[in-house]
């Protein structure tokens, strides 16, 4: 027995059944319970995974906003993923966070998946490699990582109740693989069970939590539920350790009774407690076990900028890029997302950065001598936007922002705070939501221009908006559908038109009735107060953009999605860009042959004009330094470092696995092991861009492949791929190694990824990428890992179909 085991046993022995059971449910939204007599403090959990929000959802305590997981997936770089984890660990430490709720390692099964942006790839091996590195980056610095969501949680519709019907083989070879690697290789400290059921059994009660997780992979950490995902005493009999959030929930007193009545073994409770105490020793929450010292950290902002550029994918380049700073005299920057970029997706992963740089900011900074003209071109950000932070004044302090007051039923103020935004979320923190009858926001707003806008609020509940003391909106907004989580994250709005005059200050107030809200919402609150754009003249917006582009030397059109399109809580209805953006691109490209399009989305969209423009870049949700990174890539200061981590289709009809809608509560993973490029390879219609697609600014062909002739189960072989940089700039190449098994006795993908590496090659130089290929990846699951002996073909290349080099490997 180690020292920590002995200490854990001693602590466990000192606890009564009630105390042990109490430890198994959170104390509040984000903390576990402290127990002073055993020297245990509370442990703080926080979302993740593209930043660390901290205990409060509060713009006054900002967080670093890193590029989305899809951007990290596109970098194909485990070194970068490790640094990403380390930078997050520093953020966690700064915010007193012990456990980060990430990485999200579900797969891109359908491009419509609402949380696609939050996961890395359609490929399990790429996902596994990045996850393992990310976990090490966090945990090497003393902060716990949470692999989520276990498992087959690859869509959002009916997410609390749907069952993913998926066979063992697909589970083992695809959906569990990244969990397995990150547990076995990086010893992840936590796993989060998902909301959905797997083959009819809800995740928090599912045997998959025991086998393979504990019994085969030796997981010794904590299985935490997804928030509210523990719904039964049955989950206490399963290998579900911790129910979050608390303090209420399905366990508590009911679990004490169940143990007393012999319905749950006390030994099961003890096992869970041991795991929670072990986590405490790891994060430094149990006396005598300090957290590991963090390594010195690099600058978060500089890392954010580098990581964003490493993820940017250059899909088309007709001699257009890079732009030379000294040779560009005028730039037209066009698009809603050019000025208001989405730097992250919506939902629980949201963080509140201190600032963000837009592509427009990035261009202005990178081309100080050029004339930069901006035109909106199309309305993309539909729905309510908060009032601009630099134009609102707190009527009480006279400083920037708003005053928020919580009132009891007699109208007496019980709590007040000064906030900096009109988009507010209380999900943890001190505000007495449940005890208040009303919340009231007041501010003074000075418009920057004359306009007619719709003013109002978005939340679930009855609210009143007044302008200069006069009521303009009075409405009771009801939830759409029965997913209260989705309603909480992205509620419907009520607005009315008003006329604003440049420079004329208006007094605004919003009152929301908090009494009588749904139970789920009683301790949490979110609302937006602000305006909706006027979209009544779309042709005029396009015409304006065309004028800006016509006489400019080059044009950058930034297209993208909005917060109603990509978010946790629902799946996308379409792959098309919202609004008139396709028309906008075509109209601009028709008058300016040097039109570059930057796509600002976290997941695949259709690019019907991709052959009509000079260049196409994908920037994903690029994090708070997005604009700077975009400028770095446009000007060639940095390489476009990304390659597609997921195949992008030409049209919706071509996409092999599109539908995510449960039928009678069931999502059938009928395709088995054939998702992503594996599915595309089996059908006649080719995609627009294959897995791995993406160009650099130099030419780095793969010239040599060295692989061993034989291999045996259990070993990891090294496949070496030689590359040569034939251009005059330093560059990056992503090397992919695929396997095929011609004439296999079992159903196999046409080919499947078995290893990858990112290499940097100096101008005119060469390099060797050593790609580790675990022989396990040649095995298939059939009631155990089965190794089919004989010859396998290894292909090295850059996409799922561009594979110039071949070697043969015999499995003994
Ligand atoms: C999400 C999780 C998240 C949790 C806490 C859930 O709705 O599915 O990913 O960690 O909320 O915010």
Coordinates of N, CA and C and ligand atoms in Angstrom, one line a residue, residues 29-30 46-49 53 57 101-102 104 115 118 146 148-149 153 156 159-160 192 194-195 225-228 347-349 427 485 489 568, ligand 1:
X29 N -23.1 24.1 -7.8 CA -23.0 23.8 -9.3 C -21.6 23.3 -9.7
X30 N -20.5 23.8 -9.0 CA -19.2 23.4 -9.5 C -18.3 22.9 -8.4
X46 N -14.5 23.1 -13.5 CA -15.0 24.2 -14.4 C -14.9 23.8 -15.9
X47 N -15.9 24.2 -16.7 CA -15.8 24.1 -18.2 C -14.6 25.0 -18.6
X48 N -13.9 24.7 -19.6 CA -13.6 23.8 -20.6 C -14.6 23.6 -21.8
X49 N -13.9 23.1 -22.9 CA -12.4 22.9 -23.0 C -11.6 23.9 -23.8
X53 N -13.5 28.7 -17.6 CA -14.4 29.8 -17.2 C -14.2 30.2 -15.8
X57 N -19.8 32.8 -14.1 CA -20.0 33.2 -15.5 C -20.0 34.7 -15.5
X101 N -13.3 20.5 -17.2 CA -14.3 19.6 -17.8 C -14.0 19.5 -19.3
X102 N -12.9 18.8 -19.6 CA -12.6 18.6 -21.0 C -11.3 17.7 -21.0
X104 N -13.4 17.3 -24.8 CA -14.5 16.7 -25.5 C -14.0 15.8 -26.6
X115 N -22.4 20.1 -31.3 CA -21.1 20.3 -30.6 C -19.9 19.9 -31.4
X118 N -16.7 21.4 -30.7 CA -16.1 21.2 -29.4 C -15.2 19.9 -29.4
X146 N -10.9 15.9 -17.7 CA -12.1 15.1 -17.7 C -12.4 14.7 -19.1
X148 N -14.7 13.6 -21.9 CA -16.1 13.6 -22.0 C -16.6 13.5 -23.4
X149 N -17.8 13.0 -23.8 CA -18.8 12.5 -22.8 C -18.9 11.0 -23.1
X153 N -21.9 10.1 -27.7 CA -22.7 11.3 -27.5 C -22.3 12.3 -28.6
X156 N -27.0 16.3 -30.5 CA -27.6 17.0 -29.4 C -29.1 16.9 -29.3
X159 N -31.0 15.2 -26.3 CA -29.7 14.7 -25.8 C -29.8 14.1 -24.4
X160 N -30.9 14.4 -23.6 CA -31.0 13.8 -22.3 C -31.6 12.4 -22.3
X192 N -16.3 11.8 -17.8 CA -17.6 12.3 -17.6 C -18.6 11.3 -18.3
X194 N -22.1 10.5 -20.1 CA -22.9 11.3 -21.0 C -24.3 11.3 -20.5
X195 N -25.1 12.2 -21.2 CA -26.6 12.2 -20.9 C -27.3 11.1 -21.5
X225 N -20.7 12.7 -13.4 CA -21.9 12.7 -14.3 C -21.8 13.9 -15.1
X226 N -22.5 13.9 -16.3 CA -22.8 15.2 -16.9 C -23.8 15.8 -16.0
X227 N -23.9 17.1 -16.1 CA -24.7 17.9 -15.2 C -26.2 17.5 -15.2
X228 N -26.6 16.9 -14.1 CA -27.9 16.3 -13.8 C -28.1 14.9 -14.4
X347 N -22.7 27.4 -25.6 CA -23.1 26.4 -24.7 C -22.2 26.4 -23.4
X348 N -22.1 25.3 -22.8 CA -21.3 25.2 -21.5 C -19.8 25.5 -21.7
X349 N -19.3 25.4 -23.0 CA -17.9 25.6 -23.2 C -17.6 27.1 -23.2
X427 N -24.7 31.1 -13.1 CA -24.7 29.6 -13.1 C -23.7 29.2 -12.0
X485 N -32.5 22.8 -20.9 CA -31.1 23.1 -21.0 C -30.9 24.0 -22.2
X489 N -29.7 27.9 -22.5 CA -28.6 28.4 -23.3 C -28.9 29.3 -24.4
X568 N -24.1 24.0 -28.2 CA -24.6 22.9 -27.4 C -26.1 23.0 -27.3
Ligands
LIG1 C1 -22.5 19.7 -20.8 C2 -21.1 19.3 -20.3 C3 -20.6 20.4 -19.3 C4 -21.7 20.5 -18.2 C5 -21.3 21.5 -17.1 C6 -23.4 20.0 -19.7 O1 -24.6 20.5 -20.2 O2 -22.9 18.6 -21.6 O3 -20.2 19.2 -21.3 O4 -19.4 20.1 -18.8 O5 -22.9 20.9 -18.7 O6 -21.5 22.8 -17.7

